[in-house]
PDB file of C-alpha atoms in Angstrom:
ATOM      1  CA  MET A   1    -190.241 145.751  -9.824  1.00 76.00           C
ATOM      2  CA  ARG A   2    -191.932 149.130  -9.100  1.00 78.00           C
ATOM      3  CA  ARG A   3    -191.566 148.421  -5.277  1.00 81.00           C
ATOM      4  CA  LEU A   4    -187.765 148.548  -5.670  1.00 84.00           C
ATOM      5  CA  ALA A   5    -186.913 152.128  -4.645  1.00 86.00           C
ATOM      6  CA  THR A   6    -183.564 153.259  -5.977  1.00 90.00           C
ATOM      7  CA  THR A   7    -181.496 156.360  -6.804  1.00 93.00           C
ATOM      8  CA  VAL A   8    -182.150 157.800 -10.250  1.00 95.00           C
ATOM      9  CA  SER A   9    -178.890 158.051 -12.207  1.00 97.00           C
ATOM     10  CA  LEU A  10    -177.985 159.488 -15.684  1.00 98.00           C
ATOM     11  CA  ILE A  11    -175.668 157.078 -17.504  1.00 98.00           C
ATOM     12  CA  THR A  12    -173.475 158.990 -19.896  1.00 97.00           C
ATOM     13  CA  ALA A  13    -170.826 157.904 -22.425  1.00 95.00           C
ATOM     14  CA  GLY A  14    -169.207 159.272 -25.593  1.00 91.00           C
ATOM     15  CA  GLU A  15    -166.603 161.980 -26.402  1.00 84.00           C
ATOM     16  CA  ALA A  16    -166.858 165.516 -27.571  1.00 77.00           C
ATOM     17  CA  GLU A  17    -169.757 166.046 -29.880  1.00 80.00           C
ATOM     18  CA  ASN A  18    -170.756 162.395 -29.470  1.00 87.00           C
ATOM     19  CA  TRP A  19    -172.040 162.642 -25.962  1.00 93.00           C
ATOM     20  CA  THR A  20    -174.926 160.412 -25.202  1.00 94.00           C
ATOM     21  CA  GLY A  21    -176.922 159.401 -22.015  1.00 96.00           C
ATOM     22  CA  MET A  22    -179.968 157.834 -20.584  1.00 96.00           C
ATOM     23  CA  ALA A  23    -181.956 157.890 -17.288  1.00 96.00           C
ATOM     24  CA  ALA A  24    -181.548 154.634 -15.405  1.00 95.00           C
ATOM     25  CA  THR A  25    -182.402 152.910 -12.138  1.00 92.00           C
ATOM     26  CA  ALA A  26    -180.843 149.637 -12.951  1.00 93.00           C
ATOM     27  CA  VAL A  27    -177.420 150.567 -11.291  1.00 96.00           C
ATOM     28  CA  MET A  28    -175.806 148.662  -8.393  1.00 96.00           C
ATOM     29  CA  SER A  29    -172.616 148.472  -6.576  1.00 96.00           C
ATOM     30  CA  VAL A  30    -170.988 145.066  -7.111  1.00 97.00           C
ATOM     31  CA  CYS A  31    -167.856 145.252  -4.850  1.00 96.00           C
ATOM     32  CA  ALA A  32    -165.523 147.638  -3.107  1.00 96.00           C
ATOM     33  CA  ASP A  33    -162.129 146.048  -3.992  1.00 96.00           C
ATOM     34  CA  PRO A  34    -161.811 146.929  -6.757  1.00 97.00           C
ATOM     35  CA  PRO A  35    -164.718 149.371  -6.645  1.00 97.00           C
ATOM     36  CA  THR A  36    -167.121 148.120  -9.390  1.00 98.00           C
ATOM     37  CA  LEU A  37    -170.626 149.241 -10.693  1.00 98.00           C
ATOM     38  CA  LEU A  38    -173.000 147.289 -12.856  1.00 98.00           C
ATOM     39  CA  ILE A  39    -175.367 148.990 -15.344  1.00 98.00           C
ATOM     40  CA  ALA A  40    -178.162 147.350 -17.204  1.00 97.00           C
ATOM     41  CA  VAL A  41    -178.866 148.726 -20.503  1.00 97.00           C
ATOM     42  CA  ASN A  42    -181.524 147.734 -23.144  1.00 96.00           C
ATOM     43  CA  ARG A  43    -179.952 146.797 -26.344  1.00 96.00           C
ATOM     44  CA  SER A  44    -182.424 149.051 -28.154  1.00 94.00           C
ATOM     45  CA  ALA A  45    -181.175 152.182 -26.267  1.00 94.00           C
ATOM     46  CA  SER A  46    -179.070 154.561 -28.374  1.00 91.00           C
ATOM     47  CA  ILE A  47    -176.308 154.452 -25.731  1.00 94.00           C
ATOM     48  CA  HIS A  48    -175.884 150.745 -26.039  1.00 95.00           C
ATOM     49  CA  SER A  49    -173.601 150.645 -29.184  1.00 93.00           C
ATOM     50  CA  ILE A  50    -171.360 153.452 -27.713  1.00 93.00           C
ATOM     51  CA  LEU A  51    -170.894 151.522 -24.515  1.00 94.00           C
ATOM     52  CA  ARG A  52    -169.936 148.373 -26.396  1.00 92.00           C
ATOM     53  CA  VAL A  53    -167.286 150.213 -28.442  1.00 90.00           C
ATOM     54  CA  GLY A  54    -166.302 153.074 -26.091  1.00 78.00           C
ATOM     55  CA  GLY A  55    -165.527 151.129 -22.997  1.00 87.00           C
ATOM     56  CA  ASN A  56    -166.054 154.118 -20.601  1.00 95.00           C
ATOM     57  CA  PHE A  57    -169.183 155.332 -18.901  1.00 97.00           C
ATOM     58  CA  CYS A  58    -170.122 157.663 -16.016  1.00 97.00           C
ATOM     59  CA  VAL A  59    -172.920 157.049 -13.437  1.00 98.00           C
ATOM     60  CA  ASN A  60    -174.189 160.374 -12.340  1.00 98.00           C
ATOM     61  CA  LEU A  61    -176.406 159.980  -9.224  1.00 97.00           C
ATOM     62  CA  LEU A  62    -179.147 162.516  -9.243  1.00 97.00           C
ATOM     63  CA  SER A  63    -180.216 164.926  -6.561  1.00 95.00           C
ATOM     64  CA  GLU A  64    -183.768 166.263  -5.805  1.00 93.00           C
ATOM     65  CA  ARG A  65    -182.702 169.366  -7.800  1.00 94.00           C
ATOM     66  CA  HIS A  66    -182.287 167.336 -10.925  1.00 96.00           C
ATOM     67  CA  GLN A  67    -185.877 166.016 -11.239  1.00 95.00           C
ATOM     68  CA  ASP A  68    -186.392 167.960 -14.587  1.00 96.00           C
ATOM     69  CA  LEU A  69    -183.381 165.947 -16.158  1.00 97.00           C
ATOM     70  CA  ILE A  70    -185.361 162.600 -15.955  1.00 96.00           C
ATOM     71  CA  ALA A  71    -187.828 163.478 -18.734  1.00 96.00           C
ATOM     72  CA  ILE A  72    -184.910 164.967 -20.924  1.00 97.00           C
ATOM     73  CA  PHE A  73    -182.915 161.734 -20.654  1.00 96.00           C
ATOM     74  CA  SER A  74    -185.897 159.443 -20.927  1.00 94.00           C
ATOM     75  CA  GLY A  75    -186.679 160.309 -24.570  1.00 91.00           C
ATOM     76  CA  GLY A  76    -187.617 163.948 -24.160  1.00 91.00           C
ATOM     77  CA  ARG A  77    -184.541 164.931 -26.219  1.00 92.00           C
ATOM     78  CA  LYS A  78    -182.089 163.077 -28.411  1.00 90.00           C
ATOM     79  CA  GLY A  79    -178.304 162.918 -28.579  1.00 85.00           C
ATOM     80  CA  ALA A  80    -176.259 165.898 -27.519  1.00 88.00           C
ATOM     81  CA  ASP A  81    -179.497 168.054 -27.038  1.00 92.00           C
ATOM     82  CA  ARG A  82    -179.935 166.148 -23.681  1.00 94.00           C
ATOM     83  CA  PHE A  83    -176.932 168.072 -22.469  1.00 96.00           C
ATOM     84  CA  LYS A  84    -178.237 171.702 -22.972  1.00 95.00           C
ATOM     85  CA  ASP A  85    -179.786 171.631 -19.531  1.00 96.00           C
ATOM     86  CA  GLY A  86    -177.772 170.904 -16.309  1.00 96.00           C
ATOM     87  CA  ALA A  87    -174.221 171.742 -15.120  1.00 96.00           C
ATOM     88  CA  TRP A  88    -172.391 169.442 -17.598  1.00 96.00           C
ATOM     89  CA  THR A  89    -168.652 169.410 -17.792  1.00 95.00           C
ATOM     90  CA  THR A  90    -166.094 167.082 -19.382  1.00 94.00           C
ATOM     91  CA  GLY A  91    -164.686 164.445 -17.122  1.00 90.00           C
ATOM     92  CA  ALA A  92    -161.804 161.929 -17.439  1.00 78.00           C
ATOM     93  CA  ARG A  93    -161.568 160.444 -20.850  1.00 82.00           C
ATOM     94  CA  GLY A  94    -163.903 163.090 -22.257  1.00 89.00           C
ATOM     95  CA  LEU A  95    -166.923 161.669 -20.564  1.00 93.00           C
ATOM     96  CA  PRO A  96    -169.919 163.794 -19.708  1.00 95.00           C
ATOM     97  CA  LEU A  97    -170.058 164.643 -16.061  1.00 96.00           C
ATOM     98  CA  LEU A  98    -172.882 166.313 -14.127  1.00 97.00           C
ATOM     99  CA  SER A  99    -170.785 168.576 -11.934  1.00 96.00           C
ATOM    100  CA  ASP A 100    -173.435 169.088  -9.322  1.00 96.00           C
ATOM    101  CA  ALA A 101    -174.524 165.435  -9.219  1.00 97.00           C
ATOM    102  CA  LEU A 102    -174.941 163.821  -5.769  1.00 96.00           C
ATOM    103  CA  ALA A 103    -171.992 161.621  -7.012  1.00 97.00           C
ATOM    104  CA  SER A 104    -170.460 160.756 -10.324  1.00 97.00           C
ATOM    105  CA  PHE A 105    -168.448 157.485 -10.866  1.00 97.00           C
ATOM    106  CA  GLN A 106    -166.317 157.546 -14.080  1.00 97.00           C
ATOM    107  CA  CYS A 107    -165.846 153.809 -15.018  1.00 97.00           C
ATOM    108  CA  ARG A 108    -163.913 151.716 -17.265  1.00 96.00           C
ATOM    109  CA  VAL A 109    -165.836 148.711 -18.791  1.00 96.00           C
ATOM    110  CA  GLU A 110    -164.356 145.510 -17.450  1.00 96.00           C
ATOM    111  CA  THR A 111    -167.003 142.857 -18.137  1.00 96.00           C
ATOM    112  CA  ILE A 112    -170.047 142.602 -20.544  1.00 96.00           C
ATOM    113  CA  VAL A 113    -172.744 140.108 -20.047  1.00 96.00           C
ATOM    114  CA  GLU A 114    -175.797 139.485 -22.136  1.00 96.00           C
ATOM    115  CA  ALA A 115    -179.197 138.974 -20.207  1.00 95.00           C
ATOM    116  CA  GLY A 116    -182.415 138.725 -22.082  1.00 95.00           C
ATOM    117  CA  THR A 117    -183.033 142.077 -23.708  1.00 96.00           C
ATOM    118  CA  HIS A 118    -180.359 143.908 -21.878  1.00 97.00           C
ATOM    119  CA  THR A 119    -176.648 144.018 -21.653  1.00 97.00           C
ATOM    120  CA  LEU A 120    -174.921 144.226 -18.286  1.00 97.00           C
ATOM    121  CA  PHE A 121    -171.778 146.360 -18.160  1.00 97.00           C
ATOM    122  CA  LEU A 122    -169.456 145.946 -15.157  1.00 97.00           C
ATOM    123  CA  GLY A 123    -167.237 148.974 -14.777  1.00 97.00           C
ATOM    124  CA  ILE A 124    -164.274 149.588 -12.646  1.00 97.00           C
ATOM    125  CA  VAL A 125    -164.641 152.971 -10.886  1.00 97.00           C
ATOM    126  CA  GLU A 126    -161.563 155.119 -11.820  1.00 96.00           C
ATOM    127  CA  GLN A 127    -162.683 158.465 -10.458  1.00 95.00           C
ATOM    128  CA  VAL A 128    -165.376 159.749  -8.032  1.00 96.00           C
ATOM    129  CA  ASN A 129    -166.762 163.171  -7.670  1.00 95.00           C
ATOM    130  CA  GLN A 130    -169.173 163.985  -4.844  1.00 94.00           C
ATOM    131  CA  HIS A 131    -171.285 166.934  -3.922  1.00 92.00           C
ATOM    132  CA  SER A 132    -171.515 168.255  -0.405  1.00 92.00           C
ATOM    133  CA  VAL A 133    -175.283 168.050  -0.083  1.00 89.00           C
ATOM    134  CA  PHE A 134    -176.876 164.605   0.368  1.00 89.00           C
ATOM    135  CA  ASP A 135    -180.350 164.649  -1.046  1.00 92.00           C
ATOM    136  CA  PRO A 136    -180.682 161.635  -3.409  1.00 94.00           C
ATOM    137  CA  LEU A 137    -183.562 161.615  -5.974  1.00 93.00           C
ATOM    138  CA  LEU A 138    -185.232 158.193  -5.756  1.00 93.00           C
ATOM    139  CA  TRP A 139    -187.556 156.321  -8.100  1.00 92.00           C
ATOM    140  CA  ALA A 140    -190.453 154.411  -6.451  1.00 88.00           C
ATOM    141  CA  ASP A 141    -193.583 153.006  -7.686  1.00 86.00           C
ATOM    142  CA  GLY A 142    -192.935 154.645 -11.125  1.00 88.00           C
ATOM    143  CA  ALA A 143    -192.537 158.253  -9.926  1.00 88.00           C
ATOM    144  CA  PRO A 144    -189.712 160.424  -8.339  1.00 86.00           C
ATOM    145  CA  ALA A 145    -189.504 160.278  -4.563  1.00 89.00           C
ATOM    146  CA  ALA A 146    -187.242 161.781  -1.792  1.00 87.00           C
ATOM    147  CA  LEU A 147    -185.401 160.193   1.000  1.00 84.00           C
ATOM    148  CA  ARG A 148    -186.759 161.033   4.410  1.00 79.00           C
ATOM    149  CA  PRO A 149    -184.839 159.972   7.470  1.00 76.00           C
ATOM    150  CA  LEU A 150    -186.790 158.066  10.045  1.00 70.00           C
ATOM    151  CA  GLN A 151    -187.552 159.659  13.352  1.00 72.00           C
ATOM    152  CA  ALA A 152    -186.467 157.756  16.449  1.00 65.00           C
ATOM    153  CA  THR A 153    -190.113 157.095  17.252  1.00 67.00           C
ATOM    154  CA  GLU A 154    -190.579 155.371  13.890  1.00 64.00           C
ATOM    155  CA  ILE A 155    -187.762 152.830  14.354  1.00 62.00           C
ATOM    156  CA  LYS A 156    -189.018 149.517  15.764  1.00 65.00           C
ATOM    157  CA  GLU A 157    -186.710 147.877  18.337  1.00 59.00           C
TER     158      GLU A 157
END
């Protein structure tokens, strides 16, 4: 699984003083019509119960400039303290939104599926915010990585 390079996301949920979040790589686009994202959340994660009850979440795709947020949202801090660093604002439905994220997808939970130790939440995208700079922060082989476009000489015909 460490060979599956993916964009690092911060999944956020909750309202007002009950904001919560986690770092995640288990995020995928399911379909474009309606626009739907899937997130996989371990049932032991603190955000899990809020997602089950709250019905809304935001997927904030991280940029290279957000590398420090990974440790904070991976257990470095708890609860609302996770939102002390970063350009956080309140999005639709009171969701925590990283205003300078590569993109933020505010979703309404449509379907919940149990899978082993995790719960899969499928959310209909209701609002999207995008940043003008495209520099995704990737996770590959257990560490942060950056996207590097291939040069024409590297592309095999």
